[in-house]
Coordinates of C-alpha atoms in Angstrom, one line a residue:
M97 CA -5.2 -6.6 23.7
A98 CA -6.4 -10.2 24.0
P99 CA -4.1 -12.6 25.8
A100 CA -2.3 -15.4 23.9
D101 CA -4.6 -18.3 23.3
G102 CA -2.0 -21.0 23.9
N103 CA -2.2 -22.3 20.3
Q104 CA 0.6 -22.1 17.8
D105 CA -1.5 -20.3 15.2
V106 CA -0.4 -19.5 11.6
L107 CA -1.8 -16.1 10.6
A108 CA -1.5 -15.2 6.9
A109 CA -1.7 -11.7 5.4
A110 CA -2.3 -11.0 1.7
G111 CA -3.1 -8.1 -0.7
S112 CA -1.4 -4.7 -1.2
D113 CA 2.0 -4.4 -2.8
T114 CA 2.5 -0.9 -1.2
I115 CA 2.6 -2.2 2.3
F116 CA 4.0 -5.7 1.7
N117 CA 7.5 -5.0 2.8
I118 CA 6.6 -3.0 5.9
T119 CA 4.2 -5.7 6.9
S120 CA 7.0 -8.3 6.6
A121 CA 9.0 -6.1 9.0
I122 CA 6.1 -5.9 11.4
F123 CA 5.6 -9.6 11.3
A124 CA 9.3 -10.3 11.8
N125 CA 9.0 -8.2 15.0
A126 CA 5.9 -10.1 16.1
N127 CA 7.4 -13.5 15.5
S128 CA 10.4 -12.7 17.7
A129 CA 8.5 -10.7 20.4
T130 CA 8.2 -11.8 24.0
W131 CA 4.5 -11.0 23.9
N132 CA 4.1 -13.8 21.3
S133 CA 4.5 -16.4 24.1
D134 CA 2.7 -19.2 22.2
T135 CA 4.9 -18.6 19.1
D136 CA 2.2 -17.7 16.6
N137 CA 3.6 -17.6 13.1
Y138 CA 2.7 -14.4 11.2
V139 CA 3.2 -15.1 7.5
N140 CA 3.2 -12.4 4.8
V141 CA 2.1 -13.7 1.4
P142 CA 3.8 -11.8 -1.5
P143 CA 1.5 -10.2 -4.0
G144 CA 1.2 -11.6 -7.5
A145 CA 3.5 -14.6 -7.0
A146 CA 2.9 -17.7 -9.2
S147 CA 2.5 -19.8 -6.0
F148 CA 3.2 -19.6 -2.3
D149 CA 2.9 -22.3 0.4
V150 CA 1.3 -21.2 3.7
P151 CA 2.2 -23.5 6.6
G152 CA -0.5 -25.3 8.5
D153 CA -1.6 -25.1 12.1
G154 CA -4.2 -26.8 14.4
N155 CA -7.1 -25.2 12.5
T156 CA -5.9 -25.2 8.9
P157 CA -3.7 -27.7 7.0
E158 CA -0.8 -26.4 4.9
F159 CA -2.1 -25.0 1.6
T160 CA -0.8 -23.4 -1.6
L161 CA -2.0 -20.1 -3.1
A162 CA -1.5 -20.2 -6.9
P163 CA -1.4 -17.4 -7.8
T164 CA -1.3 -15.2 -4.7
P165 CA -3.7 -12.2 -4.3
N166 CA -2.2 -9.2 -6.1
G167 CA -3.4 -5.8 -4.7
S168 CA -5.7 -4.6 -2.0
S169 CA -9.0 -5.7 -3.6
Q170 CA -7.8 -9.3 -4.1
G171 CA -6.4 -9.4 -0.6
K172 CA -9.8 -8.3 0.9
T173 CA -11.6 -10.7 -1.3
A174 CA -9.4 -13.5 -0.1
L175 CA -10.0 -12.4 3.5
K176 CA -13.8 -12.4 3.0
N177 CA -13.8 -15.7 1.3
S178 CA -11.8 -17.3 4.1
A179 CA -14.1 -15.8 6.7
D180 CA -17.2 -17.0 4.8
A181 CA -15.7 -20.5 4.7
G182 CA -14.4 -20.4 8.2
D183 CA -11.2 -22.1 7.0
G184 CA -8.7 -19.8 8.7
R185 CA -6.6 -19.5 5.5
I186 CA -6.3 -15.7 5.3
D187 CA -6.4 -13.7 8.6
I188 CA -5.3 -10.2 7.5
A189 CA -5.7 -8.2 4.3
R190 CA -3.1 -5.6 3.4
S191 CA -4.9 -2.5 2.0
S192 CA -3.8 0.8 0.6
S193 CA -7.4 1.8 0.0
P194 CA -10.1 2.6 2.6
R195 CA -13.3 0.8 3.4
S196 CA -15.6 0.2 0.4
T197 CA -19.4 0.1 0.4
S198 CA -19.1 -3.5 -0.8
D199 CA -17.1 -4.6 2.3
P200 CA -18.9 -6.9 4.8
A201 CA -19.8 -5.3 8.1
S202 CA -17.4 -7.7 9.8
F203 CA -14.4 -6.0 8.3
E204 CA -12.3 -3.8 10.6
Y205 CA -9.7 -1.4 9.1
Y206 CA -6.7 -0.7 11.3
G207 CA -5.0 2.4 9.8
F208 CA -1.3 2.5 10.9
A209 CA 0.6 4.9 8.6
R210 CA 0.3 7.6 6.0
D211 CA 1.5 7.5 2.4
G212 CA 1.3 9.8 -0.5
V213 CA 0.6 8.9 -4.2
A214 CA 2.5 11.0 -6.7
W215 CA 2.7 11.2 -10.5
S216 CA 6.0 9.9 -11.8
S217 CA 8.1 10.1 -14.9
S218 CA 11.6 9.1 -16.0
S219 CA 14.4 11.4 -14.7
T220 CA 16.0 11.3 -18.2
G221 CA 12.8 11.2 -20.3
A222 CA 10.4 13.7 -22.0
G223 CA 8.7 14.5 -18.7
A224 CA 11.8 15.0 -16.6
N225 CA 11.9 17.8 -14.0
L226 CA 8.4 19.0 -14.6
T227 CA 5.7 20.3 -12.2
L228 CA 2.1 19.6 -13.2
T229 CA -1.0 21.2 -12.0
L230 CA -3.9 19.0 -10.9
T231 CA -5.8 20.1 -13.9
Q232 CA -2.9 19.2 -16.2
L233 CA -2.6 15.8 -14.6
R234 CA -6.3 15.1 -15.0
D235 CA -6.2 16.3 -18.6
I236 CA -3.3 14.0 -19.4
Y237 CA -5.3 11.0 -18.1
R238 CA -8.4 12.2 -20.0
G239 CA -6.5 12.2 -23.2
T240 CA -6.9 16.0 -23.6
I241 CA -3.2 16.6 -23.2
T242 CA -1.3 14.0 -25.3
N243 CA 2.2 15.3 -25.7
W244 CA 4.8 16.2 -23.1
S245 CA 5.6 19.5 -24.9
E246 CA 2.1 20.7 -24.0
V247 CA 3.2 20.9 -20.3
G248 CA 6.8 22.1 -20.8
G249 CA 8.5 18.8 -21.6
A250 CA 10.1 17.4 -24.8
D251 CA 8.2 16.7 -27.9
A252 CA 7.0 13.2 -27.4
A253 CA 3.6 11.5 -27.1
I254 CA 2.7 10.6 -23.5
K255 CA 2.3 6.9 -22.6
L256 CA -0.4 6.5 -20.0
Y257 CA 0.3 3.9 -17.3
L258 CA -1.9 2.8 -14.4
P259 CA -1.4 0.0 -11.9
Q260 CA -2.8 -3.5 -12.3
V261 CA -6.5 -4.0 -11.9
G262 CA -7.3 -4.6 -8.2
S263 CA -4.6 -2.4 -6.9
G264 CA -5.4 -0.1 -3.9
T265 CA -3.1 2.5 -5.4
L266 CA -5.1 2.3 -8.6
S267 CA -8.4 2.7 -6.8
F268 CA -7.1 5.7 -4.7
F269 CA -5.4 7.4 -7.6
T270 CA -8.5 7.2 -9.9
N271 CA -11.2 7.8 -7.3
T272 CA -9.5 10.5 -5.3
V273 CA -6.6 12.2 -7.2
L274 CA -8.1 12.0 -10.7
G275 CA -11.8 11.8 -9.8
F276 CA -12.5 9.4 -12.7
D277 CA -11.3 6.2 -14.2
P278 CA -9.4 6.7 -17.5
A279 CA -10.1 3.1 -18.4
T280 CA -13.7 4.0 -19.0
I281 CA -12.9 6.7 -21.6
S282 CA -13.6 5.4 -25.1
G283 CA -10.6 5.3 -27.4
L284 CA -8.0 6.1 -24.7
T285 CA -5.2 3.6 -24.5
I286 CA -4.3 2.7 -20.9
N287 CA -1.2 0.5 -20.3
R288 CA -0.8 -1.5 -17.0
F289 CA 2.2 -2.0 -14.8
Q290 CA 2.9 -3.7 -11.5
E291 CA 2.4 -0.9 -9.0
N292 CA 5.5 0.7 -7.6
D293 CA 7.7 -1.1 -10.0
G294 CA 9.2 1.1 -12.7
T295 CA 11.0 -2.0 -14.1
S296 CA 7.7 -3.5 -15.1
I297 CA 7.2 -0.7 -17.6
P298 CA 8.8 -1.8 -20.9
D299 CA 12.1 -0.2 -21.7
A300 CA 10.8 1.3 -24.9
D301 CA 8.0 3.2 -23.0
R302 CA 9.9 4.5 -20.0
A303 CA 11.2 7.8 -21.5
T304 CA 7.6 8.9 -22.3
A305 CA 5.5 7.2 -19.6
I306 CA 3.5 8.7 -16.8
A307 CA 2.4 6.6 -13.9
P308 CA 1.3 6.9 -10.2
Y309 CA 3.8 5.8 -7.6
S310 CA 3.7 5.5 -3.8
D311 CA 5.9 8.0 -2.1
A312 CA 6.7 5.5 0.7
Q313 CA 7.7 2.8 -1.8
W314 CA 9.9 5.3 -3.8
I315 CA 11.6 6.4 -0.5
A316 CA 12.1 2.8 0.8
Q317 CA 13.6 1.8 -2.6
G318 CA 15.8 4.8 -2.8
N319 CA 17.1 4.3 0.8
G320 CA 17.9 0.7 0.1
V321 CA 15.4 -0.7 2.5
E322 CA 13.6 -2.5 -0.3
S323 CA 14.8 -3.7 -3.8
D324 CA 15.2 -0.6 -6.1
K325 CA 12.6 -1.0 -8.8
R326 CA 12.3 2.7 -9.6
A327 CA 14.1 2.4 -13.0
D328 CA 15.0 6.1 -12.8
F329 CA 11.4 7.2 -12.2
T330 CA 11.0 10.2 -9.9
V331 CA 8.0 11.3 -7.8
N332 CA 7.1 14.8 -8.9
K333 CA 5.4 18.0 -7.8
L334 CA 1.7 18.4 -8.2
T335 CA 0.3 21.9 -7.6
G336 CA -3.3 22.8 -6.8
A337 CA -3.8 19.6 -4.8
G338 CA -3.2 20.8 -1.2
S339 CA 0.6 20.4 -1.1
D340 CA 2.6 22.3 -3.8
G341 CA 6.1 21.4 -2.7
D342 CA 8.3 18.4 -3.2
Q343 CA 6.9 14.9 -2.6
V344 CA 10.1 13.8 -0.8
T345 CA 13.1 15.4 0.7
G346 CA 16.7 14.3 1.3
S347 CA 19.1 12.2 -0.8
A348 CA 19.8 8.6 -1.4
G349 CA 19.9 6.7 1.9
S350 CA 18.1 9.5 3.8
Y351 CA 14.9 10.2 1.8
A352 CA 11.8 11.2 3.8
P353 CA 8.2 12.2 2.9
A354 CA 7.7 15.9 2.4
F355 CA 4.1 16.1 1.3
A356 CA 1.6 17.8 3.6
D357 CA -1.2 15.7 5.2
T358 CA -3.6 18.0 3.4
Y359 CA -2.3 16.8 0.0
L360 CA -5.1 15.3 -2.1
G361 CA -2.8 12.3 -2.7
S362 CA -2.3 11.6 1.0
R363 CA -3.8 8.4 2.2
V364 CA -3.8 6.1 5.2
V365 CA -2.8 2.5 4.8
Y366 CA -4.5 -0.4 6.6
H367 CA -4.4 -3.9 7.9
V368 CA -7.9 -5.3 7.5
L369 CA -9.3 -7.9 9.8
D370 CA -12.6 -9.8 9.6
N371 CA -14.0 -10.5 13.1
R372 CA -15.4 -13.8 11.9
T373 CA -12.0 -15.5 11.3
P374 CA -10.9 -18.2 13.8
A375 CA -7.7 -16.4 14.8
Y376 CA -9.2 -12.9 14.8
D377 CA -8.0 -12.0 18.4
Q378 CA -4.4 -13.3 17.6
A379 CA -4.3 -11.2 14.4
K380 CA -5.3 -8.1 16.4
R381 CA -2.4 -8.8 18.8
A382 CA 0.0 -7.9 15.9
V383 CA -1.8 -5.2 14.0
G384 CA -4.7 -3.9 16.0
F385 CA -6.2 -2.9 19.3
D386 CA -9.2 -3.4 21.5
E387 CA -11.7 -0.8 22.6
G388 CA -10.3 1.0 25.6
D389 CA -6.7 0.1 24.8
D390 CA -4.0 2.7 25.3
A391 CA -0.4 2.6 24.1
S392 CA 0.6 0.2 26.9
T393 CA -2.1 -2.4 26.1
A394 CA -2.5 -2.2 22.3
S395 CA -0.4 -4.1 19.8
P396 CA 3.2 -2.7 19.6
L397 CA 2.3 -1.4 16.1
C398 CA -0.7 0.6 17.5
G399 CA 1.0 1.5 20.7
G400 CA 3.7 3.5 18.9
A401 CA 6.6 1.1 19.6
L402 CA 7.2 0.5 15.9
A403 CA 7.2 4.2 14.8
G404 CA 10.9 4.0 13.8
L405 CA 10.0 1.1 11.5
I406 CA 7.2 3.0 9.8
T407 CA 9.6 5.9 9.2
Q408 CA 12.3 3.6 7.9
Y409 CA 9.9 2.3 5.2
G410 CA 9.1 5.8 4.0
F411 CA 5.7 6.3 5.6
K412 CA 4.5 9.0 8.0
T413 CA 3.2 8.0 11.4
I414 CA -0.4 8.8 12.4
S415 CA -2.3 9.4 15.6
G416 CA -5.5 7.8 16.9
D417 CA -7.7 8.0 19.9
N418 CA -6.4 7.4 23.5
G419 CA -2.8 8.0 22.6
L420 CA -2.7 5.2 20.0
S421 CA -0.7 5.3 16.7
C422 CA -3.5 3.5 14.8
T423 CA -7.1 4.3 13.8
L424 CA -10.1 2.0 13.5
S425 CA -12.8 2.4 10.8

């Protein structure tokens, strides 16, 4: 890990909703850590806010984001634009989706935890207590299956929901779990909601809605670590996708992930850096590592010191090379 540079840098992260809260916890740790001897200020920009003021430092005056980047794609675009301009505004992108072919070569993806993406439905609605096969889930989002009664539920038309455009969860769910984008199917009505927020689905639709949901977010909300936005939605079993059992285990206050790493909906989540940004080395001190680092020289996040925090927020820890708890891609 690079040494402190002696400057009081402000480092801002933007993007994914899924890892917003855990990144806030990681940054709180960094801002109070003894290794942060020059008191760098790690600032986590909330997704989809109407506006947010980012403090200034010696490189970048205070500025306002209005609105803030909402989702992985917008976070990575903000990082690229900042690196292109050399303005030091955005230093880290939060991403719940992996590297894209459209990313600049200067992007570095530091994977730090594993999440699962499940299908969800209301615990009191037409799709309550159901197990779907992967084929059934895909047929629902193709519009081939249109009523919950066709998969063992109550007689009610299924309301299709997907996260907001630009969401990493949306990209992962459509590209990997479904294998297609339902929004491209002519005549199919797709409704949008703010990812991992059941309360953003209108009351009138909740009893019949189906939507993807991050297991980690559901767990953290159910355990009281984050605001509970589940609105009685549950994360449900999906068979034929590499992990036929429950998505989560436990009860309120002690939920934990139960999906296998082989589950089709299993994904790594990332902090993305651009090696062209002015504070690149200082960003890496909080969320990354250098070539040749081991657990004692990498950032605390990548050296395993924050494993308890990762678990607390509903994620599974991962293993990298050289004893690290992060990967680089």
